GROMACS .gro file of C-alpha atoms in nm:
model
  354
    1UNK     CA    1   8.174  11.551   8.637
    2UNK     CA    2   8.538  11.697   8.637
    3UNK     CA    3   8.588  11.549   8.988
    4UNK     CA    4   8.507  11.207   8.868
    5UNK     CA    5   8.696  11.238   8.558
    6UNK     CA    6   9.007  11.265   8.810
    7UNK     CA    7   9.242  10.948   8.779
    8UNK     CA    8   9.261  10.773   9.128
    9UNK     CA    9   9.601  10.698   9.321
   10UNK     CA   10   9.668  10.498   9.603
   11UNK     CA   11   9.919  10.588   9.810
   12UNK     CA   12  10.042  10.275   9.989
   13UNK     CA   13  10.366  10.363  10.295
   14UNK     CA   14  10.480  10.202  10.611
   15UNK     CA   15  10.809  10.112  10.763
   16UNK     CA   16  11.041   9.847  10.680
   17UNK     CA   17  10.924   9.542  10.598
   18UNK     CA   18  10.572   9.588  10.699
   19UNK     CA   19  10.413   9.407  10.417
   20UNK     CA   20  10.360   9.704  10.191
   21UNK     CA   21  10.531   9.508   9.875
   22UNK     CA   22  10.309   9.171   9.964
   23UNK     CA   23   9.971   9.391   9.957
   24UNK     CA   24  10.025   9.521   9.632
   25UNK     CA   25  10.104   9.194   9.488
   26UNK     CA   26   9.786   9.122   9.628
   27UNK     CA   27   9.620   9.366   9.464
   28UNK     CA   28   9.731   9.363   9.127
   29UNK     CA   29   9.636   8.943   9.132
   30UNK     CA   30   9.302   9.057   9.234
   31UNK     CA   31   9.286   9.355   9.023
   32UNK     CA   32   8.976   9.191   8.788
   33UNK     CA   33   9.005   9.398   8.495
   34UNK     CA   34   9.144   9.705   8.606
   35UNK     CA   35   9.460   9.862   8.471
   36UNK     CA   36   9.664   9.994   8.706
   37UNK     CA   37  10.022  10.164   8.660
   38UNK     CA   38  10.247  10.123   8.965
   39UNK     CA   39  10.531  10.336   9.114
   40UNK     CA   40  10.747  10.139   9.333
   41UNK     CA   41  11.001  10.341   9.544
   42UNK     CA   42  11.299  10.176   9.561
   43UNK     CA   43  11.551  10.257   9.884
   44UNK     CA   44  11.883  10.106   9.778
   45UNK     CA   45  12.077  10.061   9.406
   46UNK     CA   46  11.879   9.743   9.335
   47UNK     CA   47  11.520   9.716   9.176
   48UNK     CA   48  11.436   9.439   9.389
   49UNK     CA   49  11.069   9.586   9.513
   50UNK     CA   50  10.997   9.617   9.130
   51UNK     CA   51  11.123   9.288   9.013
   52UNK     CA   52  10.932   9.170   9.258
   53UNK     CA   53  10.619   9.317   9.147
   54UNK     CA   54  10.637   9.254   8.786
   55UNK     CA   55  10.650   8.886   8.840
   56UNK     CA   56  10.309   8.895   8.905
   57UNK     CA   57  10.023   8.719   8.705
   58UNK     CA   58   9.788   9.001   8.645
   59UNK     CA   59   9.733   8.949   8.251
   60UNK     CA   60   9.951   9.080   8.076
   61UNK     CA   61  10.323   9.037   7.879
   62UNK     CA   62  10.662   9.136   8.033
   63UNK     CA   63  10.655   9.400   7.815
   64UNK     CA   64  10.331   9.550   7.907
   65UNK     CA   65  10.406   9.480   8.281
   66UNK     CA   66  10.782   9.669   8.221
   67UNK     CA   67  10.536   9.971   8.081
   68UNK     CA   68  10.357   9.981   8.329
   69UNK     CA   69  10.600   9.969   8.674
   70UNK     CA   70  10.773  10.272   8.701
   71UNK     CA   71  11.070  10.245   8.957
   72UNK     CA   72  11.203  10.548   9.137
   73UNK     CA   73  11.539  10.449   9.230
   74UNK     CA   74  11.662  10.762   9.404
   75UNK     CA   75  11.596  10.695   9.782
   76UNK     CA   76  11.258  10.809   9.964
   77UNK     CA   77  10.980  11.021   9.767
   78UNK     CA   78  11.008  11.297   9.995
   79UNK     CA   79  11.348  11.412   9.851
   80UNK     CA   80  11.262  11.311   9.484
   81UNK     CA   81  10.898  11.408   9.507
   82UNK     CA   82  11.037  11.723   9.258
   83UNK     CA   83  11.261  11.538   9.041
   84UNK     CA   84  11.200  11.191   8.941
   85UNK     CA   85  10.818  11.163   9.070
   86UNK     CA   86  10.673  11.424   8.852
   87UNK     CA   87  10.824  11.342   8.552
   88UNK     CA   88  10.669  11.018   8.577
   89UNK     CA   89  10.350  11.114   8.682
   90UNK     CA   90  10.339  11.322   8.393
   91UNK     CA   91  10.409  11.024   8.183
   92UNK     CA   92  10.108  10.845   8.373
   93UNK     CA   93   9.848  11.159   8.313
   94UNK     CA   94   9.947  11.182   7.937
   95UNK     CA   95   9.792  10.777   7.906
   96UNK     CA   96   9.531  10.794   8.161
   97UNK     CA   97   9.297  10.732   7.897
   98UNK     CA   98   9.446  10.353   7.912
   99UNK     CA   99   9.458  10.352   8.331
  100UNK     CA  100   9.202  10.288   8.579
  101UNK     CA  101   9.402  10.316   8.878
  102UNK     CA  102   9.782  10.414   8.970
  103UNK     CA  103   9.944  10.270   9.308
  104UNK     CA  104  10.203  10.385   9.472
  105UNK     CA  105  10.459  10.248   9.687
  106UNK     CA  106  10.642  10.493   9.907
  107UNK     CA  107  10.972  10.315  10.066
  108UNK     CA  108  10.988  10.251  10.439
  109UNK     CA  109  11.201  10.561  10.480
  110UNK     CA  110  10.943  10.778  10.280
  111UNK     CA  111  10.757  11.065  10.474
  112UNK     CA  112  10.385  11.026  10.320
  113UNK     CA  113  10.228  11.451  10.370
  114UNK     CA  114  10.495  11.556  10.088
  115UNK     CA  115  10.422  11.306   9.854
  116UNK     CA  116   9.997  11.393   9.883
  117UNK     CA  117  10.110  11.785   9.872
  118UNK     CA  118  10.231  11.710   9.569
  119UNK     CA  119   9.870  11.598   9.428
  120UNK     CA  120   9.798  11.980   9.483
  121UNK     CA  121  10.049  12.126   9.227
  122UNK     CA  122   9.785  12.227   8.927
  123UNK     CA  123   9.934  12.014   8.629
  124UNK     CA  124   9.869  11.683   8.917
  125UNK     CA  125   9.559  11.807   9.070
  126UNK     CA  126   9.402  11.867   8.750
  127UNK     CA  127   9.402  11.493   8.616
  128UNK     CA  128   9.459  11.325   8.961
  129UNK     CA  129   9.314  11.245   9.328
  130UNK     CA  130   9.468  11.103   9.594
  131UNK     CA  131   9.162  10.790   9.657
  132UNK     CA  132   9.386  10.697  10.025
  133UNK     CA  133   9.665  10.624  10.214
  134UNK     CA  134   9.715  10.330  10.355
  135UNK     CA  135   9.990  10.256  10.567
  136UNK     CA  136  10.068   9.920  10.704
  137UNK     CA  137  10.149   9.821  11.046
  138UNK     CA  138  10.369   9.574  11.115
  139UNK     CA  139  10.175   9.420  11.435
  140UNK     CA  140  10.349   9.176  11.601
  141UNK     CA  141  10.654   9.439  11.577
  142UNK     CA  142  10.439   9.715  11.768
  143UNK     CA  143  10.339   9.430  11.983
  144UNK     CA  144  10.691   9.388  12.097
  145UNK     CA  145  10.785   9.784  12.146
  146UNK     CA  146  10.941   9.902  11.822
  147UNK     CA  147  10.834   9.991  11.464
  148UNK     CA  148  10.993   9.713  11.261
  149UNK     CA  149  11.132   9.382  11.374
  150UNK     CA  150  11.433   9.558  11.478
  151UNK     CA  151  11.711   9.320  11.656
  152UNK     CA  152  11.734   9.381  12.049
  153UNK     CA  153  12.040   9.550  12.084
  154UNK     CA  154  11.860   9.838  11.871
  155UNK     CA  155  11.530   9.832  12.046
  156UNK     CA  156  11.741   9.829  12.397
  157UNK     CA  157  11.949  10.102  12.258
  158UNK     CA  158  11.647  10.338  12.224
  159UNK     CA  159  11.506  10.235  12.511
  160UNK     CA  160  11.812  10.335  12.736
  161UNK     CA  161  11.843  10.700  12.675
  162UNK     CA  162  11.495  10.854  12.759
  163UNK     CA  163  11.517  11.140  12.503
  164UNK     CA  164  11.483  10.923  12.233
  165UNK     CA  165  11.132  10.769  12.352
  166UNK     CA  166  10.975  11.074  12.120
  167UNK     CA  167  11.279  11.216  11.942
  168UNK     CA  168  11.363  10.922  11.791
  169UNK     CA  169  11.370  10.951  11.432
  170UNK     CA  170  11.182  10.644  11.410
  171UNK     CA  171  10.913  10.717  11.625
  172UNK     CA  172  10.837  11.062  11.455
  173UNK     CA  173  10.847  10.835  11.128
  174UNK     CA  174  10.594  10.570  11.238
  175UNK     CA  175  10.380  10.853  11.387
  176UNK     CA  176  10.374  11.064  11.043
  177UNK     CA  177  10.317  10.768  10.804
  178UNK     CA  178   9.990  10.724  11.061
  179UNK     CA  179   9.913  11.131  11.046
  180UNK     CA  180   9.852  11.083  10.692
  181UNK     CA  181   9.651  10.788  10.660
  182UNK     CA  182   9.302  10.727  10.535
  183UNK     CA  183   9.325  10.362  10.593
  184UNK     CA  184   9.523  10.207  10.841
  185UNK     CA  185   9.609   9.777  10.803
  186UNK     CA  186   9.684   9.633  11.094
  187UNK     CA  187   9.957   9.375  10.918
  188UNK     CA  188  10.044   8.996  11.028
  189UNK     CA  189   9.768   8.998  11.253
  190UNK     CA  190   9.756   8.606  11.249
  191UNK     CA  191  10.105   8.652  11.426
  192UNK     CA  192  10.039   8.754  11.759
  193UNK     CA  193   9.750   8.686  12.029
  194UNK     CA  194   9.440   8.871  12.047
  195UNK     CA  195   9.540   9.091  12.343
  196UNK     CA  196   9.870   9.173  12.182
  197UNK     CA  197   9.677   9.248  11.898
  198UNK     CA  198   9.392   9.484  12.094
  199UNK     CA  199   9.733   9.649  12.258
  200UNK     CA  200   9.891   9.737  11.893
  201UNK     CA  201   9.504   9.863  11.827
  202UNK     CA  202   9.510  10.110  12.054
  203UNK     CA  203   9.835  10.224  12.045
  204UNK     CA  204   9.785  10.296  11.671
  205UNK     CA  205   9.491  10.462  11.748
  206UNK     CA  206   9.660  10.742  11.943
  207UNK     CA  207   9.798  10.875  11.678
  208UNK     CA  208   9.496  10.868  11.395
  209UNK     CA  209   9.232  11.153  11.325
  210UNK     CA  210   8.901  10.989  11.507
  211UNK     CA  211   8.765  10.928  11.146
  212UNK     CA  212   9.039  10.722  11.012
  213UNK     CA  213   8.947  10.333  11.017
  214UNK     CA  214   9.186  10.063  11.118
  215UNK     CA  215   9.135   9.728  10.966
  216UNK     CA  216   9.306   9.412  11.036
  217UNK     CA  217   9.474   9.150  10.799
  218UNK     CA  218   9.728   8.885  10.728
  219UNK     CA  219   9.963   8.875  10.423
  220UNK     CA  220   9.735   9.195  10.322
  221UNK     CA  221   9.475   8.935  10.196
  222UNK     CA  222   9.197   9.179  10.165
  223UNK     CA  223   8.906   9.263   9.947
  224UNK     CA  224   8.987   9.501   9.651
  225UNK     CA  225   8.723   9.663   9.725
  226UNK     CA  226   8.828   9.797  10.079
  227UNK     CA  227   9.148   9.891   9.959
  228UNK     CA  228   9.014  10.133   9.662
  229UNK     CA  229   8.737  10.366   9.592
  230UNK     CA  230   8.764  10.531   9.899
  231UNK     CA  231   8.733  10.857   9.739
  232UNK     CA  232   8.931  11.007  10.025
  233UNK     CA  233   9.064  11.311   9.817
  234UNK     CA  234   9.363  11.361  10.048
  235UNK     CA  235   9.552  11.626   9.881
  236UNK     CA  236   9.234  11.862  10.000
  237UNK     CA  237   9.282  11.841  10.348
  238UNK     CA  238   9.672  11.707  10.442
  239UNK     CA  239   9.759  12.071  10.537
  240UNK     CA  240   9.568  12.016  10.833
  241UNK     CA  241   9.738  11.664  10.941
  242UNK     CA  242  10.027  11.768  11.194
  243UNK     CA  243  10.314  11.567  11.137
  244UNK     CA  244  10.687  11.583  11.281
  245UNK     CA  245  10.873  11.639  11.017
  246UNK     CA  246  10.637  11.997  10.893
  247UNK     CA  247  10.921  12.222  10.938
  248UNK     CA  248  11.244  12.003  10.705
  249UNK     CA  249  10.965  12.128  10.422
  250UNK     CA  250  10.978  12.522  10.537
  251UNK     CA  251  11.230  12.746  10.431
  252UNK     CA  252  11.578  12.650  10.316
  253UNK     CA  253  11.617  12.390  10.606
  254UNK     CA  254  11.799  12.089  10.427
  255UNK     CA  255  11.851  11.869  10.707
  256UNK     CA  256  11.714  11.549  10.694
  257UNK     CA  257  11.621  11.249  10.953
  258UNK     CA  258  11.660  10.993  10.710
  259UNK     CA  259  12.060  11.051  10.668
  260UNK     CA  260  12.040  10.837  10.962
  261UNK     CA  261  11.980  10.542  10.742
  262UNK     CA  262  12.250  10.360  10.550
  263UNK     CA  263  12.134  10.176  10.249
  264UNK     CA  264  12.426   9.952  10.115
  265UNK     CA  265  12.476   9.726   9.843
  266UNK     CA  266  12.669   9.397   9.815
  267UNK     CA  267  12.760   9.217   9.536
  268UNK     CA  268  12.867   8.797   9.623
  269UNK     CA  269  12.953   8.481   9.453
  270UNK     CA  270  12.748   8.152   9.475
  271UNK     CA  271  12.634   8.093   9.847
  272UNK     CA  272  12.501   7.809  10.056
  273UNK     CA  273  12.174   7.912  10.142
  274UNK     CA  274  12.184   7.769  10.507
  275UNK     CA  275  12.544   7.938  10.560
  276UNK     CA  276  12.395   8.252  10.419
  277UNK     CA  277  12.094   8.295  10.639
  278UNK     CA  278  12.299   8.206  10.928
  279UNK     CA  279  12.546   8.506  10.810
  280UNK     CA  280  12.285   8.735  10.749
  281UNK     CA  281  12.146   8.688  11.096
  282UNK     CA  282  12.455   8.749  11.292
  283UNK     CA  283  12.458   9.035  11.050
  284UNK     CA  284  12.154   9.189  11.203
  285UNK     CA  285  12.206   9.097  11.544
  286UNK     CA  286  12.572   9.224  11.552
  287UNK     CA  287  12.516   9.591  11.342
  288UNK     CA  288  12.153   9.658  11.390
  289UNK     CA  289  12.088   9.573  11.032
  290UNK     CA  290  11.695   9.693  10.966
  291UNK     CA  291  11.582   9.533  10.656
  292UNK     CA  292  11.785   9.254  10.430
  293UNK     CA  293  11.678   9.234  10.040
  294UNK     CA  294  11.788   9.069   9.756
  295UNK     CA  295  11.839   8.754   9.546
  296UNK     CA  296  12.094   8.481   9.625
  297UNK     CA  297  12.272   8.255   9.357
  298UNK     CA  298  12.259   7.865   9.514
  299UNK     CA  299  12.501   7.613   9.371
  300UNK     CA  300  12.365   7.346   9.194
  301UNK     CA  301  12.009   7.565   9.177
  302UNK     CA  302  11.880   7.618   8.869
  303UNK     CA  303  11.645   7.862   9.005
  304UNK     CA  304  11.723   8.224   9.179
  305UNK     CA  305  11.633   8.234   9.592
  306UNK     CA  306  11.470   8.569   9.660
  307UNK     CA  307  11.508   8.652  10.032
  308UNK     CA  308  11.338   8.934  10.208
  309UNK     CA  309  11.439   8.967  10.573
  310UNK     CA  310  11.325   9.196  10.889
  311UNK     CA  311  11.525   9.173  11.171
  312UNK     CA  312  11.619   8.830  11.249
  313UNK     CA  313  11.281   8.686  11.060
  314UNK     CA  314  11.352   8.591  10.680
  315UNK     CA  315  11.109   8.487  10.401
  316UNK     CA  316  11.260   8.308  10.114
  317UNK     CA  317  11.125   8.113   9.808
  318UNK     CA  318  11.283   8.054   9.439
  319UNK     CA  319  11.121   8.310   9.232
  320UNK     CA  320  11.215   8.234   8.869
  321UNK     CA  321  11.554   8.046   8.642
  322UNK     CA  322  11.812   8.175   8.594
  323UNK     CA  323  11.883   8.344   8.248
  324UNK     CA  324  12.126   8.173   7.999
  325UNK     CA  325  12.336   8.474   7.964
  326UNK     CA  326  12.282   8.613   8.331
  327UNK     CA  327  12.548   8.600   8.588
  328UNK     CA  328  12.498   8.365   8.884
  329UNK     CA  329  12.593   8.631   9.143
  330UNK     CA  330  12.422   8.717   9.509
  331UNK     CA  331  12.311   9.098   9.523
  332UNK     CA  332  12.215   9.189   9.812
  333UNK     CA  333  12.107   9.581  10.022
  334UNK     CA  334  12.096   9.615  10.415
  335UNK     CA  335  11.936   9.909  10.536
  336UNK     CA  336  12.045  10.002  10.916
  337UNK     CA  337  12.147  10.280  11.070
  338UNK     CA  338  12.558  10.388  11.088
  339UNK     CA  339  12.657  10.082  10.881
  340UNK     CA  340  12.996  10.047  10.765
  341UNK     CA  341  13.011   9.869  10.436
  342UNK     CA  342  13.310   9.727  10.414
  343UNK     CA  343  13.296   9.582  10.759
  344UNK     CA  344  12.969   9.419  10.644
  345UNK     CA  345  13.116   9.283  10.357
  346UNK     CA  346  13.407   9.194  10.469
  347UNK     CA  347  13.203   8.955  10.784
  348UNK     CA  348  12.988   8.839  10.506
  349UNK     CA  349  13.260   8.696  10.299
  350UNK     CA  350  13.469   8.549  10.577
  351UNK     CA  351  13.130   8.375  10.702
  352UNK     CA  352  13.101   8.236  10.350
  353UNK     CA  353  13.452   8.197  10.336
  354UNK     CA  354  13.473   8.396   9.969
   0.00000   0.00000   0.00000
């Protein structure tokens, strides 16, 4: 009875802009009663995952939904896992008399076997099981040979030097968010043709544990109930899931394959949206710009844009007014690889002309 006493966590990872974000929106509409805290971890200076996320409808206040988001703003949970993470997980097992459920959003830089070893440290393990992992596929980006909807002139890069086909960084990534799944979602399925999608299928599959099932979807629309209660308990057996990265947790080895990402932060006036978009692509195209996130301030809007972007596509919508006493600014972060900031900034605002 101890076992089932246990408070459940999903742990949901998976690269950039795979649609991680979207299926927990998804699941917290459809959540039918349950009360679930949520850590969202948050690569980059702005909160934008968590705004995000406590927009949605799922019953309750602003304040209750601000109690129960907790945002770890401190990079991936693999190098926070000992600082910020516990602290709040502590937090969450003091009140799990009020929770039914705690997700868990790793950032698309996150390595997922150090955040479930943590589930085995005795104060954790005592109150909590790991119920999955679910990482999300972005399909129509394994379709087309990378790991995200990276621009060409990255994916070509790769490609050229041969010693980078496995070494890559991102490769040993995508293959260890995969090594520790439970549950694998085959994302934006509706995007690509059948045989495309049969391709990204078995290519997935090469690097799962036989038992591991992979289940397609689009927009993560999928049944609550295939998404929790899997009862996985996968802090009791990740020891024995071979990833990549094993040995940056042995020893006294600091190094660490995500300095190779950038995460910076710009701060603009009022923008016109079309000019913007058009900026922000040549942006990606020109610097190998991974992900784009952030809110834009459009004259003569009353209303905020939110745009999310991956590679060259971008999703956009007005997500809520503007506050009387909040400034009308555009924040914006670009992850990439050996970004310069002020270069970025400095194209941004001559393409804007501010």
């Amino acid at each position: 009875m101890k076992t089932l006493a246990k408070l459940p966590v999903t742990i949901v990872t998976g690269f950039l802009g795979s649609g991680k974000t979207t299926l927990l929106r998804h699941m917290l509409d459809n959540a039918q009663g349950r009360r679930i805290a949520v850590i969202v971890n948050e690569f980059g200076e702005l909160g934008i995952d968590g705004e995000i996320l406590k927009q949605c409808s799922i019953g309750c206040t602003e304040e209750e939904a601000s109690g129960r988001v907790y945002e770890l703003a401190n990079g991936c949970l693999c190098c926070t896992v000992q600082e910020e993470f516990f602290p709040v997980m502590r937090e969450l097992v003091a009140r799990r008399g009020d929770l039914d459920h705690i997700l868990i959003e790793t950032s698309g830089l996150a390595l997922p076997k150090p955040l479930v070893q943590a589930f085995q440290w005795p104060e954790i393990r005592s109150a909590c099981t790991v119920d999955a992992v679910i990482t999300v596929v972005d399909s129509p980006a394994v379709a087309a040979g990378t790991f995200a909807a990276f621009p060409d002139q990255v994916d070509a890069q790769r490609k050229l030097d041969p010693n980078l086909d496995h070494e890559s960084p991102l490769h040993e990534l995508f293959a260890d968010q995969l090594a520790s799944a439970d549950l694998v979602i085959l994302n934006k399925a509706d995007l690509i043709s059948p045989e495309d999608l049969a391709k990204v299928r078995l290519e997935v599959a090469e690097e799962l544990p036989p038992a591991v099932k992979v289940i397609e979807a689009s927009s993560g629309r999928l049944p609550l109930d295939v998404l929790i209660g899997l009862g996985a308990g996968s802090e009791e057996h990740i020891d024995s899931r071979h990833s990549h990265h094993d040995h940056h947790h042995d020893g006294d080895d600091d190094d660490h394959d995500h300095d190779a990402f950038d995460s910076i932060s710009i701060e603009l006036p009022q923008a016109d949206e079309s000019l913007l978009l058009d900026a922000l692509t040549q942006l990606v195209v020109q610097h190998g710009v991974l992900r784009v996130k952030g809110f834009a301030a459009i004259p003569g809007k009353p209303m905020r844009l939110l745009i999310q972007g991956v590679g060259t596509r971008f999703d956009k919508h007005f997500d809520r007014q503007w506050g009387a006493d909040e400034a009308r600014v555009t924040r914006l972060v670009l992850i990439g690889q050996a970004l310069d900031a002020g270069l970025l900034e400095a194209q941004l605002r001559a393409a804007l002309s501010v």
